[in-house]
Amino acid sequence: MHSRTTRNLAAAAALGLALAGSAGANPVDETLEVTTDDGTITLTTTAPAPDHLKDAFDTIYSGWHYRDTETRNMERDDFDNPGMVFVDIAREKWDAAIGKNGESCAGCHDGPESMAGLRAVTPRVDATTGKLMIMEDYINTCVTERMGLEAWGTTSKDMKNMLALIALQSRGEIVNVAIDGPAAEYWAKGKEIYYTRYGQLEMSCASCHQDNAGNYIRADHLSQGQISGFPVYRLKDAGLVSAQQRFVGCVRDTRAETFKAGSDEFKALELYVASRGNGLAIEGVGVRH
Amino acid sequence: MKSRVWLASLVAVAAAMPLAAETAPGDVTYVEGAVPESLSGSAGDADAGAKIMTTNALGNCVACHQIGAMPDVPFQGDIAPALDGVADRYDEAQLRGIVANAKMTFDGTFMPAFYKTTGFIRPGDAYTGKAAPEDLPPILSAQQIEDVVAYLLTLKE
């Protein structure tokens, strides 16, 4: 009690913010309604935990619930969401004849709306190739095989902008990645990575996002580490951050040798982490700090 | 040219060599988690310890622990027990053991081992994300551990 007051005072002094006296460790109990060009939509940012996660959580929460008021509000209106600029840039790319023979995304797929629903079911094992595909893999397959270009870097601007445009087409759709059948082995591998304590600090994803979700590690309010909001616009980086990129950052912070963005390990991890969010809505482009 | 290289490597070896009285991370003996002897062979400096505990790249103890005696340090975490009065709960040897390798006292704890150099999965080179060098240094040196212990011993209720 006493120490909580100390935190609030210190934080208020440091940030010049007026913090609610009852600020606690828990995710805020609020609803994410987003004003869009097509009216207001309500996003499912809390849900009962999926069956495979019931031993850890009763309820799952989007990371949106753990951010401060100002950051949360930025996601409430597309006009205030800094991530939307990148969606617009990607929309131009989508239509542009960038391929070696003048191909464009639009030429094969019509409008980006044709991608509706995809973000909610990826990563997934592709029916034709039998491989685990993250969205970046789908995009790069088109970029290289169908457009004859060099692959886009996994965390390049072109890639992240396109991730944002495609994710936005599934905004409001409920995450439902498959974890059985051909996905089962990847899922198991991702789960193993999630619970492995890496690095000189010997910390796993679960150490922070399961055992300590809701607690503060220094100034950071630990969320459940969900990726339904990804890619997110991160105020700290003043740019988009993809899930793959976030994993790199989190593992680096354990004083570990990270896996590479787009590696088999992080693809499996993304499937597993996505499955912990089965039941939450895709946010399109979240805003985090 | 040749002798310069020789000299440089001699200096490097000398710097890496622990002082005679220092106990290397791999040679520390834990008695039920406790370590009776100073790791550096010298006494700790409590002021230096306070600094180490609040510096991100060093101990960053306040990332997880609150310390009422440090009201000026903002954003103290609340993951672990507050350290106020910790010197009433543990003696010097126990505190040294907890700071050096808390896993010896609290099985499987979230608290990192600050004076340990082996047994990690994919250890990195500090916070670069790159692989650790062959001779990975502990997070804190022997003297830094002693400094932190000296500060902790001031935390009496």
Short mmCIF file of C-alpha atoms in Angstrom, two decimals:
data_model
loop_
_atom_site.label_atom_id
_atom_site.label_comp_id
_atom_site.label_asym_id
_atom_site.label_seq_id
_atom_site.Cartn_x
_atom_site.Cartn_y
_atom_site.Cartn_z
CA MET A 1 0.00 0.00 0.00
CA HIS A 2 2.66 2.40 1.10
CA SER A 3 4.94 1.44 -1.73
CA ARG A 4 2.17 1.76 -4.30
CA THR A 5 1.70 5.35 -3.20
CA THR A 6 5.41 5.92 -3.58
CA ARG A 7 5.25 4.65 -7.13
CA ASN A 8 2.34 6.87 -8.04
CA LEU A 9 3.95 9.91 -6.56
CA ALA A 10 7.24 9.23 -8.25
CA ALA A 11 5.60 8.52 -11.57
CA ALA A 12 3.40 11.56 -11.33
CA ALA A 13 6.37 13.72 -10.51
CA ALA A 14 8.42 12.29 -13.33
CA LEU A 15 5.77 12.51 -16.00
CA GLY A 16 3.75 15.41 -14.70
CA LEU A 17 0.68 13.24 -15.02
CA ALA A 18 -2.26 13.13 -12.70
CA LEU A 19 -2.59 9.44 -11.95
CA ALA A 20 -5.72 7.92 -10.56
CA GLY A 21 -5.29 7.22 -6.87
CA SER A 22 -6.41 3.65 -7.33
CA ALA A 23 -4.01 2.84 -10.14
CA GLY A 24 -3.34 -0.83 -9.64
CA ALA A 25 -1.47 -3.62 -11.26
CA ASN A 26 -4.43 -4.91 -13.19
CA PRO A 27 -5.41 -4.31 -16.78
CA VAL A 28 -7.87 -1.46 -17.05
CA ASP A 29 -11.51 -2.40 -17.32
CA GLU A 30 -12.42 -0.48 -20.44
CA THR A 31 -13.81 -1.12 -23.89
CA LEU A 32 -11.91 -0.40 -27.07
CA GLU A 33 -14.26 1.38 -29.42
CA VAL A 34 -12.57 2.67 -32.53
CA THR A 35 -13.80 5.52 -34.68
CA THR A 36 -13.09 4.63 -38.28
CA ASP A 37 -14.03 6.14 -41.64
CA ASP A 38 -16.90 3.67 -41.74
CA GLY A 39 -18.28 4.38 -38.28
CA THR A 40 -17.50 3.05 -34.84
CA ILE A 41 -16.52 -0.53 -34.16
CA THR A 42 -15.97 -2.33 -30.87
CA LEU A 43 -12.99 -4.64 -30.61
CA THR A 44 -12.88 -7.72 -28.41
CA THR A 45 -9.82 -7.03 -26.28
CA THR A 46 -10.63 -9.43 -23.45
CA ALA A 47 -11.90 -12.98 -23.71
CA PRO A 48 -12.00 -16.24 -21.79
CA ALA A 49 -8.64 -17.98 -22.07
CA PRO A 50 -8.49 -20.64 -24.77
CA ASP A 51 -8.62 -24.21 -23.42
CA HIS A 52 -4.91 -24.84 -23.81
CA LEU A 53 -4.17 -21.81 -21.61
CA LYS A 54 -6.75 -22.40 -18.86
CA ASP A 55 -4.11 -23.53 -16.37
CA ALA A 56 -2.38 -20.15 -16.68
CA PHE A 57 -5.17 -17.60 -17.09
CA ASP A 58 -8.95 -17.37 -16.80
CA THR A 59 -9.07 -14.30 -19.00
CA ILE A 60 -6.84 -13.05 -21.77
CA TYR A 61 -6.26 -9.35 -22.40
CA SER A 62 -4.86 -7.40 -25.29
CA GLY A 63 -1.79 -5.36 -24.40
CA TRP A 64 -3.99 -2.31 -24.98
CA HIS A 65 -5.40 -2.76 -21.45
CA TYR A 66 -1.98 -2.29 -19.86
CA ARG A 67 -1.01 0.98 -21.50
CA ASP A 68 -1.63 4.46 -20.12
CA THR A 69 -4.72 6.49 -20.89
CA GLU A 70 -3.09 8.65 -23.51
CA THR A 71 -1.74 5.68 -25.44
CA ARG A 72 -5.05 3.84 -25.21
CA ASN A 73 -6.90 6.84 -26.55
CA MET A 74 -4.69 7.06 -29.61
CA GLU A 75 -5.98 3.68 -30.69
CA ARG A 76 -9.58 4.79 -30.26
CA ASP A 77 -9.63 6.92 -33.39
CA ASP A 78 -7.99 6.09 -36.70
CA PHE A 79 -7.36 9.77 -37.11
CA ASP A 80 -5.18 9.81 -33.98
CA ASN A 81 -3.53 6.45 -34.65
CA PRO A 82 -0.03 7.18 -35.97
CA GLY A 83 0.09 3.71 -37.51
CA MET A 84 -2.49 4.60 -40.12
CA VAL A 85 0.02 6.65 -42.09
CA PHE A 86 1.89 3.45 -42.84
CA VAL A 87 -1.29 1.72 -43.93
CA ASP A 88 -1.72 4.48 -46.50
CA ILE A 89 1.83 4.06 -47.73
CA ALA A 90 1.25 0.34 -48.12
CA ARG A 91 -1.98 0.96 -49.99
CA GLU A 92 -0.01 2.87 -52.62
CA LYS A 93 2.52 0.05 -52.79
CA TRP A 94 -0.34 -2.41 -53.20
CA ASP A 95 -1.53 -0.66 -56.32
CA ALA A 96 1.90 0.13 -57.77
CA ALA A 97 3.31 -1.84 -60.69
CA ILE A 98 6.52 -2.74 -58.86
CA GLY A 99 7.06 -6.24 -60.26
CA LYS A 100 9.76 -7.08 -62.78
CA ASN A 101 7.13 -7.27 -65.48
CA GLY A 102 4.93 -4.59 -64.05
CA GLU A 103 2.99 -6.84 -61.71
CA SER A 104 1.19 -5.30 -58.73
CA CYS A 105 -0.48 -6.81 -55.69
CA ALA A 106 -3.74 -5.34 -56.96
CA GLY A 107 -3.29 -7.04 -60.32
CA CYS A 108 -3.56 -10.46 -58.73
CA HIS A 109 -5.65 -9.77 -55.62
CA ASP A 110 -7.89 -6.80 -56.47
CA GLY A 111 -8.25 -4.56 -53.43
CA PRO A 112 -6.61 -5.23 -50.06
CA GLU A 113 -10.08 -6.22 -48.78
CA SER A 114 -9.46 -9.54 -50.49
CA MET A 115 -7.11 -10.26 -47.59
CA ALA A 116 -9.93 -10.02 -45.02
CA GLY A 117 -9.71 -12.78 -42.43
CA LEU A 118 -6.16 -13.89 -43.21
CA ARG A 119 -4.46 -12.13 -40.32
CA ALA A 120 -6.76 -13.89 -37.82
CA VAL A 121 -5.64 -17.36 -38.91
CA THR A 122 -1.91 -16.80 -39.42
CA PRO A 123 0.64 -18.12 -38.68
CA ARG A 124 -0.64 -21.31 -40.27
CA VAL A 125 0.65 -24.34 -42.06
CA ASP A 126 0.13 -23.67 -45.72
CA ALA A 127 -2.03 -26.29 -47.36
CA THR A 128 0.02 -26.41 -50.55
CA THR A 129 3.59 -26.24 -49.25
CA GLY A 130 3.04 -27.92 -45.87
CA LYS A 131 5.25 -25.22 -44.33
CA LEU A 132 4.55 -22.96 -41.39
CA MET A 133 3.94 -19.51 -42.84
CA ILE A 134 3.92 -16.19 -41.06
CA MET A 135 2.41 -13.26 -42.94
CA GLU A 136 5.89 -12.12 -43.96
CA ASP A 137 6.38 -15.45 -45.76
CA TYR A 138 3.19 -15.02 -47.73
CA ILE A 139 4.17 -11.52 -48.72
CA ASN A 140 7.69 -12.53 -49.70
CA THR A 141 6.45 -15.46 -51.76
CA CYS A 142 4.56 -12.99 -53.91
CA VAL A 143 7.42 -10.48 -53.96
CA THR A 144 9.98 -13.03 -55.12
CA GLU A 145 8.13 -15.71 -57.06
CA ARG A 146 5.33 -13.72 -58.59
CA MET A 147 6.94 -10.32 -58.99
CA GLY A 148 10.54 -11.38 -59.58
CA LEU A 149 11.97 -9.05 -56.94
CA GLU A 150 14.50 -9.47 -54.16
CA ALA A 151 12.81 -10.59 -50.96
CA TRP A 152 11.81 -7.79 -48.62
CA GLY A 153 13.68 -7.79 -45.34
CA THR A 154 11.61 -9.44 -42.59
CA THR A 155 11.55 -6.23 -40.58
CA SER A 156 11.95 -3.75 -43.45
CA LYS A 157 9.66 -0.76 -43.79
CA ASP A 158 8.00 -2.15 -46.92
CA MET A 159 7.28 -5.37 -45.06
CA LYS A 160 5.90 -3.80 -41.90
CA ASN A 161 3.76 -1.34 -43.82
CA MET A 162 2.27 -4.21 -45.77
CA LEU A 163 1.70 -6.19 -42.57
CA ALA A 164 -0.26 -3.22 -41.26
CA LEU A 165 -2.42 -2.92 -44.38
CA ILE A 166 -3.21 -6.63 -44.42
CA ALA A 167 -3.86 -6.81 -40.67
CA LEU A 168 -6.26 -3.92 -40.91
CA GLN A 169 -8.44 -5.92 -43.33
CA SER A 170 -9.09 -8.37 -40.48
CA ARG A 171 -9.78 -5.75 -37.84
CA GLY A 172 -12.44 -7.04 -35.47
CA GLU A 173 -12.09 -10.63 -36.59
CA ILE A 174 -11.42 -13.09 -33.81
CA VAL A 175 -8.01 -14.75 -33.72
CA ASN A 176 -8.36 -18.43 -34.36
CA VAL A 177 -5.07 -20.00 -35.35
CA ALA A 178 -5.03 -23.76 -35.74
CA ILE A 179 -2.85 -25.62 -33.26
CA ASP A 180 -3.70 -29.18 -34.20
CA GLY A 181 -3.13 -31.33 -37.27
CA PRO A 182 -0.09 -30.27 -39.25
CA ALA A 183 0.34 -27.23 -36.95
CA ALA A 184 0.78 -29.37 -33.84
CA GLU A 185 4.53 -29.94 -34.13
CA TYR A 186 5.26 -26.26 -34.76
CA TRP A 187 2.98 -25.28 -31.93
CA ALA A 188 4.77 -27.63 -29.54
CA LYS A 189 8.12 -26.18 -30.60
CA GLY A 190 6.85 -22.64 -30.08
CA LYS A 191 5.54 -23.57 -26.67
CA GLU A 192 8.88 -25.01 -25.67
CA ILE A 193 10.60 -21.77 -26.66
CA TYR A 194 8.01 -19.76 -24.72
CA TYR A 195 8.86 -21.57 -21.51
CA THR A 196 12.64 -21.76 -21.94
CA ARG A 197 14.65 -19.47 -19.69
CA TYR A 198 17.14 -17.86 -22.04
CA GLY A 199 20.15 -15.68 -21.56
CA GLN A 200 22.30 -14.60 -18.69
CA LEU A 201 19.17 -13.37 -16.91
CA GLU A 202 17.57 -16.82 -17.32
CA MET A 203 14.12 -15.55 -18.19
CA SER A 204 11.42 -17.05 -20.36
CA CYS A 205 8.52 -15.32 -22.04
CA ALA A 206 6.39 -16.88 -19.30
CA SER A 207 8.55 -15.36 -16.54
CA CYS A 208 7.38 -11.92 -17.58
CA HIS A 209 4.10 -12.36 -19.47
CA GLN A 210 2.54 -15.19 -17.50
CA ASP A 211 4.01 -15.25 -14.00
CA ASN A 212 4.27 -11.47 -13.75
CA ALA A 213 1.57 -10.12 -16.07
CA GLY A 214 0.06 -7.08 -14.36
CA ASN A 215 3.21 -6.37 -12.34
CA TYR A 216 5.67 -3.60 -12.98
CA ILE A 217 9.23 -4.31 -14.09
CA ARG A 218 10.74 -0.89 -13.47
CA ALA A 219 8.42 1.50 -15.38
CA ASP A 220 6.92 -1.18 -17.60
CA HIS A 221 3.50 -2.57 -16.84
CA LEU A 222 3.83 -6.17 -17.95
CA SER A 223 1.06 -7.34 -20.25
CA GLN A 224 0.30 -10.89 -21.27
CA GLY A 225 2.44 -10.32 -24.36
CA GLN A 226 -0.43 -10.86 -26.80
CA ILE A 227 0.06 -10.14 -30.48
CA SER A 228 -3.53 -9.51 -31.60
CA GLY A 229 -2.67 -5.81 -31.88
CA PHE A 230 0.33 -6.36 -34.17
CA PRO A 231 1.92 -4.80 -36.01
CA VAL A 232 1.73 -1.97 -33.50
CA TYR A 233 2.80 1.63 -33.73
CA ARG A 234 5.30 2.04 -30.91
CA LEU A 235 5.68 5.55 -29.60
CA LYS A 236 9.13 4.80 -28.18
CA ASP A 237 10.40 3.81 -31.63
CA ALA A 238 8.20 6.27 -33.53
CA GLY A 239 7.41 3.50 -35.99
CA LEU A 240 5.78 0.16 -36.63
CA VAL A 241 6.95 -2.91 -34.76
CA SER A 242 6.09 -6.40 -35.93
CA ALA A 243 5.65 -9.41 -33.66
CA GLN A 244 8.88 -10.93 -34.96
CA GLN A 245 10.72 -7.73 -34.11
CA ARG A 246 9.17 -7.59 -30.65
CA PHE A 247 10.35 -11.15 -29.95
CA VAL A 248 13.89 -10.13 -30.87
CA GLY A 249 13.69 -7.23 -28.41
CA CYS A 250 12.28 -9.27 -25.57
CA VAL A 251 14.85 -12.07 -25.92
CA ARG A 252 17.66 -9.52 -26.20
CA ASP A 253 16.48 -8.04 -22.92
CA THR A 254 17.26 -11.31 -21.17
CA ARG A 255 20.93 -10.86 -22.11
CA ALA A 256 20.54 -13.69 -24.58
CA GLU A 257 21.68 -14.38 -28.11
CA THR A 258 18.40 -13.82 -29.91
CA PHE A 259 16.93 -15.83 -32.73
CA LYS A 260 16.59 -13.90 -35.97
CA ALA A 261 13.34 -12.31 -37.05
CA GLY A 262 11.82 -14.75 -39.52
CA SER A 263 13.80 -17.74 -38.19
CA ASP A 264 12.11 -21.12 -37.83
CA GLU A 265 12.25 -20.68 -34.07
CA PHE A 266 10.47 -17.33 -34.06
CA LYS A 267 7.92 -18.51 -36.61
CA ALA A 268 6.99 -21.38 -34.33
CA LEU A 269 6.97 -18.97 -31.41
CA GLU A 270 4.65 -16.63 -33.27
CA LEU A 271 2.20 -19.44 -33.88
CA TYR A 272 2.28 -20.36 -30.22
CA VAL A 273 1.95 -16.78 -28.98
CA ALA A 274 -0.88 -16.13 -31.46
CA SER A 275 -2.70 -19.18 -30.10
CA ARG A 276 -2.56 -17.73 -26.59
CA GLY A 277 -4.70 -14.97 -28.05
CA ASN A 278 -7.30 -17.18 -29.70
CA GLY A 279 -10.50 -15.34 -28.81
CA LEU A 280 -9.17 -11.75 -29.03
CA ALA A 281 -9.92 -9.48 -31.97
CA ILE A 282 -7.32 -8.41 -34.48
CA GLU A 283 -6.76 -4.69 -33.85
CA GLY A 284 -5.27 -3.82 -37.21
CA VAL A 285 -2.60 -1.47 -36.02
CA GLY A 286 -2.37 -1.19 -32.25
CA VAL A 287 -0.71 1.69 -30.44
CA ARG A 288 1.78 0.99 -27.66
CA HIS A 289 4.50 2.96 -25.98
CA MET B 1 55.71 -4.30 -33.85
CA LYS B 2 55.85 -7.82 -32.58
CA SER B 3 56.80 -6.82 -29.06
CA ARG B 4 54.00 -4.26 -28.95
CA VAL B 5 51.46 -7.00 -29.63
CA TRP B 6 53.06 -9.12 -26.96
CA LEU B 7 52.89 -6.34 -24.49
CA ALA B 8 49.29 -5.61 -25.23
CA SER B 9 48.26 -9.22 -24.72
CA LEU B 10 50.24 -9.40 -21.50
CA VAL B 11 48.40 -6.38 -20.21
CA ALA B 12 45.07 -7.93 -21.25
CA VAL B 13 45.84 -11.16 -19.43
CA ALA B 14 46.89 -9.27 -16.33
CA ALA B 15 43.65 -7.30 -16.38
CA ALA B 16 41.54 -10.43 -16.78
CA MET B 17 43.35 -12.23 -13.97
CA PRO B 18 41.51 -12.03 -10.68
CA LEU B 19 43.35 -10.54 -7.76
CA ALA B 20 44.80 -13.14 -5.48
CA ALA B 21 42.08 -12.87 -2.88
CA GLU B 22 39.19 -12.80 -5.33
CA THR B 23 36.93 -15.84 -5.67
CA ALA B 24 36.00 -16.57 -9.29
CA PRO B 25 32.31 -17.20 -10.03
CA GLY B 26 32.88 -20.91 -10.61
CA ASP B 27 34.74 -21.30 -7.30
CA VAL B 28 32.12 -19.88 -4.96
CA THR B 29 30.91 -22.37 -2.36
CA TYR B 30 27.32 -21.93 -1.24
CA VAL B 31 26.40 -23.24 2.19
CA GLU B 32 22.62 -23.54 2.12
CA GLY B 33 22.68 -20.61 -0.22
CA ALA B 34 24.99 -18.49 1.92
CA VAL B 35 28.53 -17.30 1.17
CA PRO B 36 30.46 -16.34 4.33
CA GLU B 37 33.66 -14.85 2.82
CA SER B 38 33.96 -11.64 0.82
CA LEU B 39 34.14 -12.50 -2.89
CA SER B 40 36.67 -9.76 -3.57
CA GLY B 41 38.64 -10.17 -0.40
CA SER B 42 37.80 -6.56 0.48
CA ALA B 43 34.97 -4.83 2.26
CA GLY B 44 32.08 -3.35 0.27
CA ASP B 45 31.19 0.31 -0.18
CA ALA B 46 27.52 0.92 0.55
CA ASP B 47 27.28 4.11 -1.52
CA ALA B 48 28.73 2.39 -4.55
CA GLY B 49 26.28 -0.45 -3.89
CA ALA B 50 23.31 1.90 -3.95
CA LYS B 51 24.42 3.17 -7.33
CA ILE B 52 24.83 -0.34 -8.75
CA MET B 53 21.36 -1.29 -7.55
CA THR B 54 19.71 1.57 -9.38
CA THR B 55 21.71 1.51 -12.60
CA ASN B 56 19.98 -0.29 -15.48
CA ALA B 57 23.05 -1.88 -16.99
CA LEU B 58 24.36 -3.08 -13.62
CA GLY B 59 22.21 -4.50 -10.82
CA ASN B 60 18.96 -2.77 -11.70
CA CYS B 61 17.55 -4.34 -8.55
CA VAL B 62 14.83 -1.67 -8.46
CA ALA B 63 13.44 -3.14 -11.69
CA CYS B 64 11.88 -5.79 -9.47
CA HIS B 65 12.28 -4.62 -5.85
CA GLN B 66 11.03 -1.53 -4.08
CA ILE B 67 13.35 0.18 -1.64
CA GLY B 68 11.66 2.71 0.62
CA ALA B 69 15.05 4.16 1.57
CA MET B 70 15.49 5.34 -2.03
CA PRO B 71 12.49 7.64 -2.47
CA ASP B 72 14.22 9.58 -5.28
CA VAL B 73 14.49 6.57 -7.55
CA PRO B 74 11.46 6.60 -9.84
CA PHE B 75 9.58 3.58 -11.19
CA GLN B 76 10.56 0.92 -8.72
CA GLY B 77 9.15 -2.42 -9.79
CA ASP B 78 6.83 -4.58 -7.72
CA ILE B 79 7.73 -8.05 -8.89
CA ALA B 80 9.73 -9.10 -5.85
CA PRO B 81 9.61 -8.50 -2.08
CA ALA B 82 10.45 -4.96 -0.98
CA LEU B 83 13.99 -4.81 0.36
CA ASP B 84 13.19 -2.62 3.35
CA GLY B 85 14.41 -4.31 6.50
CA VAL B 86 16.14 -7.04 4.55
CA ALA B 87 19.17 -6.90 6.87
CA ASP B 88 16.90 -7.93 9.74
CA ARG B 89 15.77 -10.97 7.80
CA TYR B 90 19.14 -12.19 6.52
CA ASP B 91 22.72 -12.05 7.70
CA GLU B 92 25.64 -10.90 5.59
CA ALA B 93 26.54 -14.38 4.31
CA GLN B 94 22.96 -15.06 3.28
CA LEU B 95 22.66 -11.73 1.49
CA ARG B 96 25.92 -12.33 -0.36
CA GLY B 97 24.61 -15.71 -1.50
CA ILE B 98 21.28 -14.24 -2.65
CA VAL B 99 22.94 -11.48 -4.67
CA ALA B 100 25.60 -13.77 -6.15
CA ASN B 101 23.17 -16.52 -7.13
CA ALA B 102 19.66 -16.33 -5.72
CA LYS B 103 18.84 -19.71 -7.22
CA MET B 104 20.90 -21.31 -4.46
CA THR B 105 18.52 -19.85 -1.87
CA PHE B 106 15.23 -19.72 -3.77
CA ASP B 107 14.86 -22.70 -6.06
CA GLY B 108 13.89 -21.68 -9.60
CA THR B 109 13.51 -18.01 -8.68
CA PHE B 110 12.94 -15.28 -11.27
CA MET B 111 15.81 -13.32 -9.73
CA PRO B 112 18.88 -13.38 -12.00
CA ALA B 113 22.21 -14.75 -10.75
CA PHE B 114 24.60 -11.81 -10.72
CA TYR B 115 27.82 -13.72 -10.11
CA LYS B 116 27.57 -16.69 -12.41
CA THR B 117 29.13 -17.28 -15.82
CA THR B 118 28.08 -20.73 -17.01
CA GLY B 119 25.02 -22.91 -17.41
CA PHE B 120 22.99 -20.47 -19.51
CA ILE B 121 20.88 -21.21 -22.58
CA ARG B 122 21.96 -18.98 -25.47
CA PRO B 123 23.85 -16.47 -23.33
CA GLY B 124 24.29 -13.10 -24.99
CA ASP B 125 26.87 -10.35 -25.03
CA ALA B 126 25.14 -8.04 -22.55
CA TYR B 127 22.11 -6.46 -24.27
CA THR B 128 23.35 -6.62 -27.86
CA GLY B 129 21.42 -9.76 -28.81
CA LYS B 130 24.69 -11.24 -30.07
CA ALA B 131 26.29 -14.42 -28.77
CA ALA B 132 28.26 -14.14 -25.55
CA PRO B 133 32.04 -14.03 -25.72
CA GLU B 134 33.91 -17.20 -24.73
CA ASP B 135 34.79 -15.72 -21.34
CA LEU B 136 31.40 -14.29 -20.41
CA PRO B 137 31.86 -12.00 -17.42
CA PRO B 138 29.37 -12.14 -14.55
CA ILE B 139 26.78 -9.35 -14.54
CA LEU B 140 28.43 -7.86 -11.48
CA SER B 141 32.09 -8.12 -10.45
CA ALA B 142 33.16 -9.55 -7.10
CA GLN B 143 33.67 -6.06 -5.71
CA GLN B 144 30.30 -4.88 -7.03
CA ILE B 145 28.61 -7.79 -5.25
CA GLU B 146 30.37 -6.74 -2.05
CA ASP B 147 29.24 -3.14 -2.55
CA VAL B 148 25.62 -4.24 -3.01
CA VAL B 149 25.81 -6.45 0.09
CA ALA B 150 27.23 -3.52 2.05
CA TYR B 151 24.24 -1.41 1.03
CA LEU B 152 21.74 -4.16 1.79
CA LEU B 153 23.21 -4.42 5.31
CA THR B 154 22.11 -0.82 5.90
CA LEU B 155 18.47 -1.74 5.27
CA LYS B 156 17.35 -2.28 8.84
CA GLU B 157 13.86 -1.47 9.97
#
